[in-house]
Tab-separated table of C-alpha atoms and ligand atoms in Angstrom:
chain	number	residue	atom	x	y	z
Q	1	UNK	CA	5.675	-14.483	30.137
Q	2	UNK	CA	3.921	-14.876	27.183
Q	3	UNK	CA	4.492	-12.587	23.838
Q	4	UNK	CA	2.122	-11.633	21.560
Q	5	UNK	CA	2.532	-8.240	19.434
Q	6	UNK	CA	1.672	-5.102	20.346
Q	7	UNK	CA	-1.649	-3.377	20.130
Q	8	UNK	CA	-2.288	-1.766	16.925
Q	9	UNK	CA	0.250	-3.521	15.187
Q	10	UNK	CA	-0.413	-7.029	13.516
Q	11	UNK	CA	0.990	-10.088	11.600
Q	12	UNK	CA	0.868	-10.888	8.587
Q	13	UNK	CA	0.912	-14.641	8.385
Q	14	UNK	CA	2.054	-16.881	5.277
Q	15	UNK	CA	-1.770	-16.948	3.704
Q	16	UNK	CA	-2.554	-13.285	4.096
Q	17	UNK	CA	0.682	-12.892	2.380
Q	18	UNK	CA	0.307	-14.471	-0.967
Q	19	UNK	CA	-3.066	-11.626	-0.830
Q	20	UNK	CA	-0.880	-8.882	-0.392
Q	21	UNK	CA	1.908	-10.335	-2.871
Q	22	UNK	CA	-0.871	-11.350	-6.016
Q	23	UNK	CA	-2.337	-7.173	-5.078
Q	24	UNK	CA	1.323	-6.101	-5.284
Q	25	UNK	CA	2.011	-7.737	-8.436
Q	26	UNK	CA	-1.054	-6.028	-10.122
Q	27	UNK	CA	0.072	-2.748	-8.563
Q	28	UNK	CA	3.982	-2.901	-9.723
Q	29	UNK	CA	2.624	-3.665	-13.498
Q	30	UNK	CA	0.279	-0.362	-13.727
Q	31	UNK	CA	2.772	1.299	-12.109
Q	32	UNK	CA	4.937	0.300	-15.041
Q	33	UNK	CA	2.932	1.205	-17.286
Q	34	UNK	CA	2.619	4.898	-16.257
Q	35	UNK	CA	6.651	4.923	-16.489
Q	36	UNK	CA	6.684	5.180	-12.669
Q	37	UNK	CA	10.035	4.180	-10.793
Q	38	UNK	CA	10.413	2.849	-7.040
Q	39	UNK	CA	12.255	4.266	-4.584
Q	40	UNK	CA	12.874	3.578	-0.888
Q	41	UNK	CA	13.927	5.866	1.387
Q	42	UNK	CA	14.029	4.685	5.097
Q	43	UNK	CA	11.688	4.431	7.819
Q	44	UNK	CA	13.351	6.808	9.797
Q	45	UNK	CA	13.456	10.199	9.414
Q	46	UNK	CA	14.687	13.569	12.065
Q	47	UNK	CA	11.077	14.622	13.179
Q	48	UNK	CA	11.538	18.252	11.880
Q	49	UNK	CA	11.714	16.728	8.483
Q	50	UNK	CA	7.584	15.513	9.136
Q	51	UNK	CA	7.190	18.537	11.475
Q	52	UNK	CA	7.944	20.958	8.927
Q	53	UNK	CA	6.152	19.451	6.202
Q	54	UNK	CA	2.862	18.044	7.379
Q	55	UNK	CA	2.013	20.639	9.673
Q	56	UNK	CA	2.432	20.939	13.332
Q	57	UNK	CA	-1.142	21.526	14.449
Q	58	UNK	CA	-2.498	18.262	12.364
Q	59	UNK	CA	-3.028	14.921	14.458
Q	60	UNK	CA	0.062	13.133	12.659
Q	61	UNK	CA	2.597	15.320	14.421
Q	62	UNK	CA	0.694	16.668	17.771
Q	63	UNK	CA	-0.246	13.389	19.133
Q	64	UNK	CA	0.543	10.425	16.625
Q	65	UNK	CA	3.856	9.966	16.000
Q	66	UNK	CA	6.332	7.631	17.398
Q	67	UNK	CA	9.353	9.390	18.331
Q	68	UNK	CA	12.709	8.997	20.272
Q	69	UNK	CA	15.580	11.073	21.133
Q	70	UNK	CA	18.701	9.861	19.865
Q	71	UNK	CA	22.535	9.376	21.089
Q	72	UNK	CA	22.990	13.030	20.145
Q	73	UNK	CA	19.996	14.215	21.968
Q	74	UNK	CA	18.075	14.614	18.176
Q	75	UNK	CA	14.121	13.698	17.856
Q	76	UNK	CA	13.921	11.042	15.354
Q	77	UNK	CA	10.539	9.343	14.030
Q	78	UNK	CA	9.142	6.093	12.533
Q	79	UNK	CA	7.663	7.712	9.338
Q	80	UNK	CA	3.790	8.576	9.581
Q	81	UNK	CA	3.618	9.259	5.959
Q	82	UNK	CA	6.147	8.985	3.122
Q	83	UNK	CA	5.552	12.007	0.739
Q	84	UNK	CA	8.146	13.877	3.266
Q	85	UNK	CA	10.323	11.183	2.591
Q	86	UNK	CA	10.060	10.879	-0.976
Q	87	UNK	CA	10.353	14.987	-0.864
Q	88	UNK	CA	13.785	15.049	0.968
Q	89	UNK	CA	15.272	12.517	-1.294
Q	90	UNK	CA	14.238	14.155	-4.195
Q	91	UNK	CA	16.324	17.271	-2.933
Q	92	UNK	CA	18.971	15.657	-1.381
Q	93	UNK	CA	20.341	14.036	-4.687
Q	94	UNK	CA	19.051	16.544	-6.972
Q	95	UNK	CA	16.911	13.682	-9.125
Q	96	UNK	CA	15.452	16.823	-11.064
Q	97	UNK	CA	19.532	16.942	-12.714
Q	98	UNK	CA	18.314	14.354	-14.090
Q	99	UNK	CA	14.995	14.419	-15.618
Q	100	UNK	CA	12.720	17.533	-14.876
Q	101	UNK	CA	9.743	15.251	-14.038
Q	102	UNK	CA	10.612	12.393	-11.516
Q	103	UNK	CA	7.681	9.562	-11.614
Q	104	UNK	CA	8.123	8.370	-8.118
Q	105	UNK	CA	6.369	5.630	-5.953
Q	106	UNK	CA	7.083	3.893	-3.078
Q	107	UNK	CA	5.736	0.873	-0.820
Q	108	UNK	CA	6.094	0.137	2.768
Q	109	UNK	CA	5.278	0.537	6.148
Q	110	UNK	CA	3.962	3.734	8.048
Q	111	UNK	CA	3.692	3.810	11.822
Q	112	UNK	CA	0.783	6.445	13.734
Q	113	UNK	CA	0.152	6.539	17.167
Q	114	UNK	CA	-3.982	6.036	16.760
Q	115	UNK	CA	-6.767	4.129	18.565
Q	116	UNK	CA	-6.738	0.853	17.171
Q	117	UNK	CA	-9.508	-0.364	15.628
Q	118	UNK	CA	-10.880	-2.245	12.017
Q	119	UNK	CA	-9.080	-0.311	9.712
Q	120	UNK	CA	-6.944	1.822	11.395
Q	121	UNK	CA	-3.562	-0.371	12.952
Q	122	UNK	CA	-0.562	1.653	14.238
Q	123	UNK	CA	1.525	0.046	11.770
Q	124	UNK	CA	-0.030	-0.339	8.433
Q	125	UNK	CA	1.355	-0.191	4.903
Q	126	UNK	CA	0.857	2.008	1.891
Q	127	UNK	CA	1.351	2.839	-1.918
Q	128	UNK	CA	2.499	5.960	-2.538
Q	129	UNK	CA	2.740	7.490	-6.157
Q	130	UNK	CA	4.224	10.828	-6.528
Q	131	UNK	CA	4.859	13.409	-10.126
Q	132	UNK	CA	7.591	15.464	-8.867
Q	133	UNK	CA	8.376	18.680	-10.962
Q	134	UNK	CA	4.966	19.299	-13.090
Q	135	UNK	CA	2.165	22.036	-12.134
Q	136	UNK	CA	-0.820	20.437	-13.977
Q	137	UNK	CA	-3.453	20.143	-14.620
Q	138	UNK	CA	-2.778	17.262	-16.906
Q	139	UNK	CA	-0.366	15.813	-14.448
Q	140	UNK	CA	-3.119	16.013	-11.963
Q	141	UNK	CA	-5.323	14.035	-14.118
Q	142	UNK	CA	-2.902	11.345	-14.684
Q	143	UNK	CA	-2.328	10.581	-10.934
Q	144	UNK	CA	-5.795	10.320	-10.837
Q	145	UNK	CA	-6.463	7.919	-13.092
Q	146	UNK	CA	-3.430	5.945	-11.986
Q	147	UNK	CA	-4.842	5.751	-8.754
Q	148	UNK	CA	-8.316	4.278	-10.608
Q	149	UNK	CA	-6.543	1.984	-12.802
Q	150	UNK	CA	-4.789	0.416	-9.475
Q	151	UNK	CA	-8.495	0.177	-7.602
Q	152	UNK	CA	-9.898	-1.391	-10.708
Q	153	UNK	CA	-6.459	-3.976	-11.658
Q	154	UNK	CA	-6.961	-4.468	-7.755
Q	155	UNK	CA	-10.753	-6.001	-8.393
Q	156	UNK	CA	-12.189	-2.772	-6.391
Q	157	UNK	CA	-15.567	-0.977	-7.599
Q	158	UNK	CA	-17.866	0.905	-5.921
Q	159	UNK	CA	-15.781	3.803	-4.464
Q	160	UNK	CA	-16.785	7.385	-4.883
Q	161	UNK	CA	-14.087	10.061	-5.716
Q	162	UNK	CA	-13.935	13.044	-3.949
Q	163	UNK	CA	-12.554	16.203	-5.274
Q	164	UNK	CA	-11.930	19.448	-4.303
Q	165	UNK	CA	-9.217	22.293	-4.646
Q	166	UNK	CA	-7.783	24.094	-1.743
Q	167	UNK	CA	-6.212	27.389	-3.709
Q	168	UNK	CA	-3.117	28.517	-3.365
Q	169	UNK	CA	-1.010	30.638	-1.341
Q	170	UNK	CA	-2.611	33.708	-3.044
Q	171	UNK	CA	-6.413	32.713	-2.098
Q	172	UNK	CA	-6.461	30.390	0.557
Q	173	UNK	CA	-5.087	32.893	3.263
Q	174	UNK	CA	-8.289	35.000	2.632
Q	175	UNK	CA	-10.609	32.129	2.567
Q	176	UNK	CA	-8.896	30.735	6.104
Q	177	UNK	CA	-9.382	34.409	7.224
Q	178	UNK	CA	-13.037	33.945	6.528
Q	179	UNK	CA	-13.297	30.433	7.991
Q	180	UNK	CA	-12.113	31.406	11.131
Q	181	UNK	CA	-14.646	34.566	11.624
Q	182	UNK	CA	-17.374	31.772	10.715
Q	183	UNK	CA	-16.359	29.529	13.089
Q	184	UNK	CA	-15.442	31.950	15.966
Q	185	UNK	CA	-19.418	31.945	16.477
Q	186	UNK	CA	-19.722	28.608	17.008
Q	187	UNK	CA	-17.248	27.905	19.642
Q	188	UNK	CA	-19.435	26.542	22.196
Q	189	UNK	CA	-20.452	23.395	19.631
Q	190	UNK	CA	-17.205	22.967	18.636
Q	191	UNK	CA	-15.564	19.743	20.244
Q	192	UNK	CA	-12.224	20.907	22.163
Q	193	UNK	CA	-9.567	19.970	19.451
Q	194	UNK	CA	-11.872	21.982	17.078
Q	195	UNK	CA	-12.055	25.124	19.665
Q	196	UNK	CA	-7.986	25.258	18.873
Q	197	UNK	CA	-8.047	24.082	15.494
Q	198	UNK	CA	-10.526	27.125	14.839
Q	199	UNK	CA	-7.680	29.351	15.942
Q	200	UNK	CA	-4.663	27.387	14.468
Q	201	UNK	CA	-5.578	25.857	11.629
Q	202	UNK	CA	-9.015	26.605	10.941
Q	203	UNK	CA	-9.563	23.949	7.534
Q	204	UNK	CA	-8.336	21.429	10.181
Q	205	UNK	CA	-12.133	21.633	11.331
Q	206	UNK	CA	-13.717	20.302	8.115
Q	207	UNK	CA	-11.630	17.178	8.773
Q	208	UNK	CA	-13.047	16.494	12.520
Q	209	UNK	CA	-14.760	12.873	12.857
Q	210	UNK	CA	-17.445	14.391	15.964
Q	211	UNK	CA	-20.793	14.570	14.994
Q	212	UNK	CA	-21.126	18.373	15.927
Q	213	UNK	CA	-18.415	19.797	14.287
Q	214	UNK	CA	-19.674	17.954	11.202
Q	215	UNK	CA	-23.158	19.712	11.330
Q	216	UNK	CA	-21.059	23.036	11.848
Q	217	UNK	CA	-19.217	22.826	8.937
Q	218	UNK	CA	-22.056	21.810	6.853
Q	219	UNK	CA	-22.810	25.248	6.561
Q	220	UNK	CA	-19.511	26.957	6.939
Q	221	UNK	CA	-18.327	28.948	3.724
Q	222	UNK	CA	-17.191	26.893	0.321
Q	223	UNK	CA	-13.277	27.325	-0.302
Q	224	UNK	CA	-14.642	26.724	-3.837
Q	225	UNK	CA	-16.289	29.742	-4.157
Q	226	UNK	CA	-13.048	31.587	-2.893
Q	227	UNK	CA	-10.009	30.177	-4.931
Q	228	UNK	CA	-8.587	32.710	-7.263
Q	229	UNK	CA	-8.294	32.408	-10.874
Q	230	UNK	CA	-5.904	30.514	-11.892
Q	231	UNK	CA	-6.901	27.679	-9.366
Q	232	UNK	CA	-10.340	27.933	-10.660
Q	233	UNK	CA	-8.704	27.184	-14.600
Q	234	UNK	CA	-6.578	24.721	-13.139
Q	235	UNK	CA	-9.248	23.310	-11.392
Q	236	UNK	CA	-11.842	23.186	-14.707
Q	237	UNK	CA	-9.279	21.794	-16.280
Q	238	UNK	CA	-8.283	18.784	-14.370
Q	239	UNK	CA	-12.399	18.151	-14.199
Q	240	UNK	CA	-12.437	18.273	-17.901
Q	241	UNK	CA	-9.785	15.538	-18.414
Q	242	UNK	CA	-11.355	13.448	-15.759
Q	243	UNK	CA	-15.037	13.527	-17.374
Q	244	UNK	CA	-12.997	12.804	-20.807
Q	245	UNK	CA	-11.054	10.083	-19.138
Q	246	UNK	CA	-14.886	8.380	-17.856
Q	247	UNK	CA	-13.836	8.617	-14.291
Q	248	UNK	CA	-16.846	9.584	-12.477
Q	249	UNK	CA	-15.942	12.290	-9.423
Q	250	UNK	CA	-18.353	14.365	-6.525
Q	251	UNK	CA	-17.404	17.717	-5.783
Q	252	UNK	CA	-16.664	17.964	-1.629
Q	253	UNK	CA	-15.295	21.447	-0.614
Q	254	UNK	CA	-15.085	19.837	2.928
Q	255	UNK	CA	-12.416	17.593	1.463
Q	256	UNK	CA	-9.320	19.182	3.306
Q	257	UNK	CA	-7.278	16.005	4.164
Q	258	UNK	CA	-5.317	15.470	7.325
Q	259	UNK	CA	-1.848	17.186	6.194
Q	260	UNK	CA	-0.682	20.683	5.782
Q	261	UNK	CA	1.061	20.851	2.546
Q	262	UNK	CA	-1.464	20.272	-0.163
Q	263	UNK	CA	-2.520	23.231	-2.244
Q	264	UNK	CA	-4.902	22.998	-4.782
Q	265	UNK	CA	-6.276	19.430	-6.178
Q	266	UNK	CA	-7.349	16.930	-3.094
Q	267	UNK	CA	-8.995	13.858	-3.597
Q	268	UNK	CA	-9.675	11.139	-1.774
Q	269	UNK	CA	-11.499	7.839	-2.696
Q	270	UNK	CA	-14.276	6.146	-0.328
Q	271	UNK	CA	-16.158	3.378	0.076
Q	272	UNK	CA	-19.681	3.250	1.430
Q	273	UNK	CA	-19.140	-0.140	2.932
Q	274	UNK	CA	-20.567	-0.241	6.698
Q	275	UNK	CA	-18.216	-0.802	8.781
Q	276	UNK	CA	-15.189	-0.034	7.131
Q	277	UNK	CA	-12.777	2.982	7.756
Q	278	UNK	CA	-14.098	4.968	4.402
Q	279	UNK	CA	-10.688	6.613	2.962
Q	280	UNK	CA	-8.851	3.994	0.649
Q	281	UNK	CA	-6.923	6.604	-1.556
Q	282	UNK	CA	-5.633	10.037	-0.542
Q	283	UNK	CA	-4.076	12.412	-2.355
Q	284	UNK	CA	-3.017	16.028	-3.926
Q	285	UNK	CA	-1.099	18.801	-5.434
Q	286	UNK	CA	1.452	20.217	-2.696
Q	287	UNK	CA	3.245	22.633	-4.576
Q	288	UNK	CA	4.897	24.293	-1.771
Q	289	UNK	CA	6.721	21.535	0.141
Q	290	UNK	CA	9.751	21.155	-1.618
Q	291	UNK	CA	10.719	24.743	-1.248
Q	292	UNK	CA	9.868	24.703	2.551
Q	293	UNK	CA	11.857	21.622	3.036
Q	294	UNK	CA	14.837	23.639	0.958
Q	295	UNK	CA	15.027	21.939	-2.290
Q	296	UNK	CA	13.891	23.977	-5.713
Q	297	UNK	CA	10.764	25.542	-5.474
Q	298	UNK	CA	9.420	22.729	-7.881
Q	299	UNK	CA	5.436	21.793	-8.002
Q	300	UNK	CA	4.265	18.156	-7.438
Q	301	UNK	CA	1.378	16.286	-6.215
Q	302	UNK	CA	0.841	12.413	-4.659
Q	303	UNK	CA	-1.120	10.259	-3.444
Q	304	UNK	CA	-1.080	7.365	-1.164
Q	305	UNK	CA	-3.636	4.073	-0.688
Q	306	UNK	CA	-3.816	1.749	2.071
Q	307	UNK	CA	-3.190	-1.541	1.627
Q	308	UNK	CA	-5.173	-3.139	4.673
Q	309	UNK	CA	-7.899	-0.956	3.407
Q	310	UNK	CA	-7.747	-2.061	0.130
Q	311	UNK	CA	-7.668	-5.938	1.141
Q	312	UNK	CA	-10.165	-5.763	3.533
Q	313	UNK	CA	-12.993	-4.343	0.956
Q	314	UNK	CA	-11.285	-7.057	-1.710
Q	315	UNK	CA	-12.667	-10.129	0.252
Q	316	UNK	CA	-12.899	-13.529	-0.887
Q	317	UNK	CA	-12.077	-12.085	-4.526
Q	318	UNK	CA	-8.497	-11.495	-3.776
Q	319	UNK	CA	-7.774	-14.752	-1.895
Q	320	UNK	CA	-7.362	-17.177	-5.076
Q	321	UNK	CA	-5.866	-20.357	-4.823
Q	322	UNK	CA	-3.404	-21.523	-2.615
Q	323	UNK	CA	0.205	-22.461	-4.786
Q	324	UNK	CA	0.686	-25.919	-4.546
Q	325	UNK	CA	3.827	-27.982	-5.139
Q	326	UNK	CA	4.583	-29.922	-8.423
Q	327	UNK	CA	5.584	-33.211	-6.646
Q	328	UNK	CA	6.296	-34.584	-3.495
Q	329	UNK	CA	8.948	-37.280	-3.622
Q	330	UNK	CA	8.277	-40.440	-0.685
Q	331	UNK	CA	11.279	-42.354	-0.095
Q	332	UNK	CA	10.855	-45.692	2.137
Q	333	UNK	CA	13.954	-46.999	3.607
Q	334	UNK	CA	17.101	-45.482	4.393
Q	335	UNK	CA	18.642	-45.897	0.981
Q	336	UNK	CA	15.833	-44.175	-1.131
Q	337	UNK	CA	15.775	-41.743	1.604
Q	338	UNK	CA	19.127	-40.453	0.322
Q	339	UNK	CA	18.364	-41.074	-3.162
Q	340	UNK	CA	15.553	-38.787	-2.593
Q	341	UNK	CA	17.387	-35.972	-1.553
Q	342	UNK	CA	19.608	-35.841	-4.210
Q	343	UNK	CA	16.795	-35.724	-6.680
Q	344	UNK	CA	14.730	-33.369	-4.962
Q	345	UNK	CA	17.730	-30.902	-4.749
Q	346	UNK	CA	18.326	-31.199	-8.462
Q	347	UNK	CA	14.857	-30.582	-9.324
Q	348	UNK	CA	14.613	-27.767	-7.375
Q	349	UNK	CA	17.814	-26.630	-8.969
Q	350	UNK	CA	15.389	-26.279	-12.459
Q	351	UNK	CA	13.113	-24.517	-10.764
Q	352	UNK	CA	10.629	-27.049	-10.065
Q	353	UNK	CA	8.557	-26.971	-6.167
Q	354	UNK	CA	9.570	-30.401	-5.622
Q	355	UNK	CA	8.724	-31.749	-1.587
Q	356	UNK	CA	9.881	-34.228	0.565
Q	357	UNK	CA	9.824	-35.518	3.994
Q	358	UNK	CA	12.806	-34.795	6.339
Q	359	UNK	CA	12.283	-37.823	8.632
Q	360	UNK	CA	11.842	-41.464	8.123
Q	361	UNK	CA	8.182	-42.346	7.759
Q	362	UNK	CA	6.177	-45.044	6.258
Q	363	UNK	CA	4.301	-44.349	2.890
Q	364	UNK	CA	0.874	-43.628	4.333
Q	365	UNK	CA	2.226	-40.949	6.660
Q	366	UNK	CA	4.090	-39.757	3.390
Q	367	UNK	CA	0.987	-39.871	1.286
Q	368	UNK	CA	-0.942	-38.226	3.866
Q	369	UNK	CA	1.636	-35.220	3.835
Q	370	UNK	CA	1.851	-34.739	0.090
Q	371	UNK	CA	-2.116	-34.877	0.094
Q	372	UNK	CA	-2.160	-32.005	2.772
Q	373	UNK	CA	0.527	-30.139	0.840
Q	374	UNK	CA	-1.231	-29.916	-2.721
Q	375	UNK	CA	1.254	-31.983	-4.161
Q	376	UNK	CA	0.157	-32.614	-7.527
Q	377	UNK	CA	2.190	-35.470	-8.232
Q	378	UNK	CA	4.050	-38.230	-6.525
Q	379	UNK	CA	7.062	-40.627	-7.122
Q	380	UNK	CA	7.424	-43.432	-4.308
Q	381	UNK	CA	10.557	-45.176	-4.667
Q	382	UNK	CA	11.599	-47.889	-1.441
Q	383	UNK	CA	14.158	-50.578	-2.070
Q	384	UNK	CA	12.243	-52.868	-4.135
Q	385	UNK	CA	12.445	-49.918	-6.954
Q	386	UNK	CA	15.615	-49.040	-6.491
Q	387	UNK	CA	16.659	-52.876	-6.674
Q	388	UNK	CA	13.779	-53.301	-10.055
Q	389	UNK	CA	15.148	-49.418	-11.575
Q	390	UNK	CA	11.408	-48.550	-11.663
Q	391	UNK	CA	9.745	-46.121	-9.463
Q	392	UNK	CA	5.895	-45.491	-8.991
Q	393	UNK	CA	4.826	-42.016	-10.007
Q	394	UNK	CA	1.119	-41.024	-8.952
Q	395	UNK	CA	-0.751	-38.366	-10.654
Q	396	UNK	CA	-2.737	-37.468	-7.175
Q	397	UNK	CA	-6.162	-35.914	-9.161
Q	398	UNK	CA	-7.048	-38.632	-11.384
Q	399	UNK	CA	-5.331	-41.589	-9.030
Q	400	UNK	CA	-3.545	-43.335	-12.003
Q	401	UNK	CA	0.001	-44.661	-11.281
Q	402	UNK	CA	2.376	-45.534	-13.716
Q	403	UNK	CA	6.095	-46.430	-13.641
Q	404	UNK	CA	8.872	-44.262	-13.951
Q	405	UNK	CA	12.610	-45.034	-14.920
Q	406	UNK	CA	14.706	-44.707	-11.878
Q	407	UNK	CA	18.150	-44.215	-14.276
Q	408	UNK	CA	18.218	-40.327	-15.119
Q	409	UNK	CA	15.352	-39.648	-12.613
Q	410	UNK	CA	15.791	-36.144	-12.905
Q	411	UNK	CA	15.429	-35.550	-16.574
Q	412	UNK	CA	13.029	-38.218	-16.778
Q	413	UNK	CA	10.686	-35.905	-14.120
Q	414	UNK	CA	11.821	-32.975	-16.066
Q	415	UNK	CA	9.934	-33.886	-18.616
Q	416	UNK	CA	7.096	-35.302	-16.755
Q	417	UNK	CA	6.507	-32.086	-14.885
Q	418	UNK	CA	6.863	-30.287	-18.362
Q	419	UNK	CA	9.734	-27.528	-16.873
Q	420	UNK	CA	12.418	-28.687	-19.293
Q	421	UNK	CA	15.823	-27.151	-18.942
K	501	ATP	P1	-8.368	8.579	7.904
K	501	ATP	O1	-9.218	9.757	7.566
K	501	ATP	O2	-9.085	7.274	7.766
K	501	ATP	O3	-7.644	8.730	9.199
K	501	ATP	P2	-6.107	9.690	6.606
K	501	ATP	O4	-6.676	10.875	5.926
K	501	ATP	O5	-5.403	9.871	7.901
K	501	ATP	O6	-7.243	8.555	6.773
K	501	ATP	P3	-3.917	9.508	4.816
K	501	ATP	O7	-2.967	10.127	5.710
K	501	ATP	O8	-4.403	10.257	3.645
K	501	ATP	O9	-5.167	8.930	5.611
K	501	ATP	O10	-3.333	8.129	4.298
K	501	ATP	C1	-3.708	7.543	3.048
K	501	ATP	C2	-4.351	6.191	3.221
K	501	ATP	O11	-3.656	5.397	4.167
K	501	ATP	C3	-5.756	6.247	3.769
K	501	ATP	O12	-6.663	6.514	2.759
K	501	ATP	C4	-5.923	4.866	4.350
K	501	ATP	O13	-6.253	3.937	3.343
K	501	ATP	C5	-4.554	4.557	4.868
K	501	ATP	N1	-4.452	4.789	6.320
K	501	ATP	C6	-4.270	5.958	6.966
K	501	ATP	N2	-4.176	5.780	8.293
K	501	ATP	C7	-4.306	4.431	8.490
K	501	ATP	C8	-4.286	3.591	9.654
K	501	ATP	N3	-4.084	4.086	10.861
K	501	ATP	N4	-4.452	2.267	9.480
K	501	ATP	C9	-4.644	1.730	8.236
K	501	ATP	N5	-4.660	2.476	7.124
K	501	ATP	C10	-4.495	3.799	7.230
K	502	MG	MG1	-5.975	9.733	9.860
């Protein structure tokens, strides 16, 4: 039998790496420098815990997540999402003791049962950034442009912010009401997901992918026109500090997003690039949850990117150059074999990518090998050297070769290679 992995889920091999490490890097230092700390919680979670807070009737938990029944006869779940997470952990050890506003992100993987295709993998990883314990709007604003300062850092441009509010427990029951007398006439277009969602969870609908439902909801009523008061204010507001900040944003009252628990500010950012799954960045203001989930009836709001996403629309420009070593060291003969590995191991010990070939294997093979490594230097030492004290050392751009002094080797490369203890 052969193995390869599963459908939906991918590798990601040595070169695709250093990608996702050089993005991660940029990410970790603007997250820094909005004071926000990481934290981890696991990939496993009871399924209530994503039951109760994204919503039952939303795709996540009717059909796409991966669950099992424990020894105990529990549900358990991979995590689809990890505001949920982040949520529970921020009750269970009462991080608001501590400071009032938690600054929380988190990066890893999330699993969803969906049809794989470019874009959308059954494993794939995100960012998550989260203000726990602030109601906005200028909290609101700063996630926002947190999330634009990572897309720009990240090399991205060209993506189109989408904003919209979804009201509050006070207006959004009315609005729904009205939603769902709007769509009750247009059943018979409705694809069959959208016939129930109508009756379920009616802003569900505005969310639908098929063609038809989209034309439907083109002309269903605006939750913007319907939000109460103090949304409205909180939702001026947060525009204000946006068009202040120069972040550029379109107004989409269709902009619902896949989860139950936002209220208020949603936003999502999209590319037009053909071909591409269009959400990079989701996010907004779920006020609610942490109540519902038992903890302090504290506001917050999140967001979360996708990092295949993200990489995908980066290209070329986020390959950059492959790392290569600082020297290879060739040793011909049995005795400068061993001499070798002493000296490579006490390079190394400084810090220094030093390389060398595990075998026994004449100089051209050994040449060949540093050459296909990067290796920007070379010292050959076989037992003529060892016998003269004088080994060859090779810069490998410009060809020239020049001896070295065998006695000290490793403080005499030290200072070749400029990495000086
Ligand atoms: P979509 O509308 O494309 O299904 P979503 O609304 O389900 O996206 P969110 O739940 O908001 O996405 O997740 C935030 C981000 O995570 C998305 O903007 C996207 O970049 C990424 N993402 C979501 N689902 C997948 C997936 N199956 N594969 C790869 N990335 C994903
Ligand atoms: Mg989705």
């Amino acid at each position: 039998m052969e193995f390869t992995n599963l459908k939906g889920f991918k590798d990601i091999l040595p070169e695709d790496v250093r990608v996702w490490q050089r993005l991660e890097s940029k990410v970790r230092s603007v997250l820094r420098s909005f004071g926000f700390h990481e934290i981890k919680p696991p990939i496993i979670e009871r399924t209530e815990l994503f039951s109760r807070s994204i919503g039952l009737d939303t795709d996540i938990v009717s059909k796409e997540m991966y669950s099992i029944v424990d020894a105990k006869g529990k549900s358990i779940s991979l995590r689809p999402e990890a505001t949920a997470s982040v949520a529970r952990a921020y009750i269970q050890h009462r991080l608001y003791d501590k400071n009032p506003v938690q600054k929380l992100f988190t990066f890893g993987p999330m699993f969803r049962r969906e049809r794989p295709q470019k874009g959308r993998f059954r494993q794939f990883y995100q960012i998550n950034a989260e203000i726990l314990g602030d109601s906005g709007p200028r909290s609101d604003a700063d996630l926002i442009i947190l999330a634009t300062t990572i897309l720009n850092e990240a090399g991205l441009s060209g993506l189109t912010l989408y904003l919209n509010s979804l009201g509050c427990s006070q207006c959004r029951p009315r609005f729904r009401q009205g939603l769902q007398e709007y769509l009750s006439q247009k059943t018979d277009v409705l694809c069959s997901d959208c016939q129930k969602r109508a009756k379920t969870n009616p802003l569900r609908v505005f969310d639908c992918k098929v063609e038809t439902c989209n034309e439907v909801v083109s002309d269903a009523p605006s939750i913007l026109d319907h939000i109460c008061q103090d949304c409205r204010g909180h939702f001026d507001s947060l525009q204000a500090y946006l068009t202040d900040s120069d972040i550029f944003f379109v107004l989409n009252h269709r902009l619902v997003r896949g989860l139950d628990y936002y209220t208020r500010t949603s936003f999502e950012f999209q590319t037009e690039h053909p071909g591409a799954q269009n959400a990079v960045c989701g996010g907004g203001r779920y006020d609610g949850l942490l109540k519902l989930l038992g903890g302090p009836d504290h506001p917050a709001i999140g967001f979360a990117m996708g990092i295949e996403r993200l990489i995908d629309l980066l290209g070329d420009v986020g390959k950059g150059e492959s790392p290569a070593p600082e020297l290879f060291v060739a040793g011909l003969g049995e005795k400068a074999e061993e001499e070798v590995f002493g000296w490579v191991r006490d390079l190394r010990k400084a810090g220094i990518w030093v390389e060398m070939e595990y075998g026994s294997k004449g100089l051209k093979a050994q040449m060949k090998k540093a050459d296909r490594l990067g290796a920007k230097k070379v010292l050959m030492v076989g037992d003529d050297e060892l016998a003269s004290g004088k080994g060859i050392l090779r810069d490998m751009e410009t060809k020239e070769q020049k001896e070295i002094d065998l006695k000290n080797i490793v403080n005499e490369l030290k200072k070749v290679l400029q990495k000086n203890e």
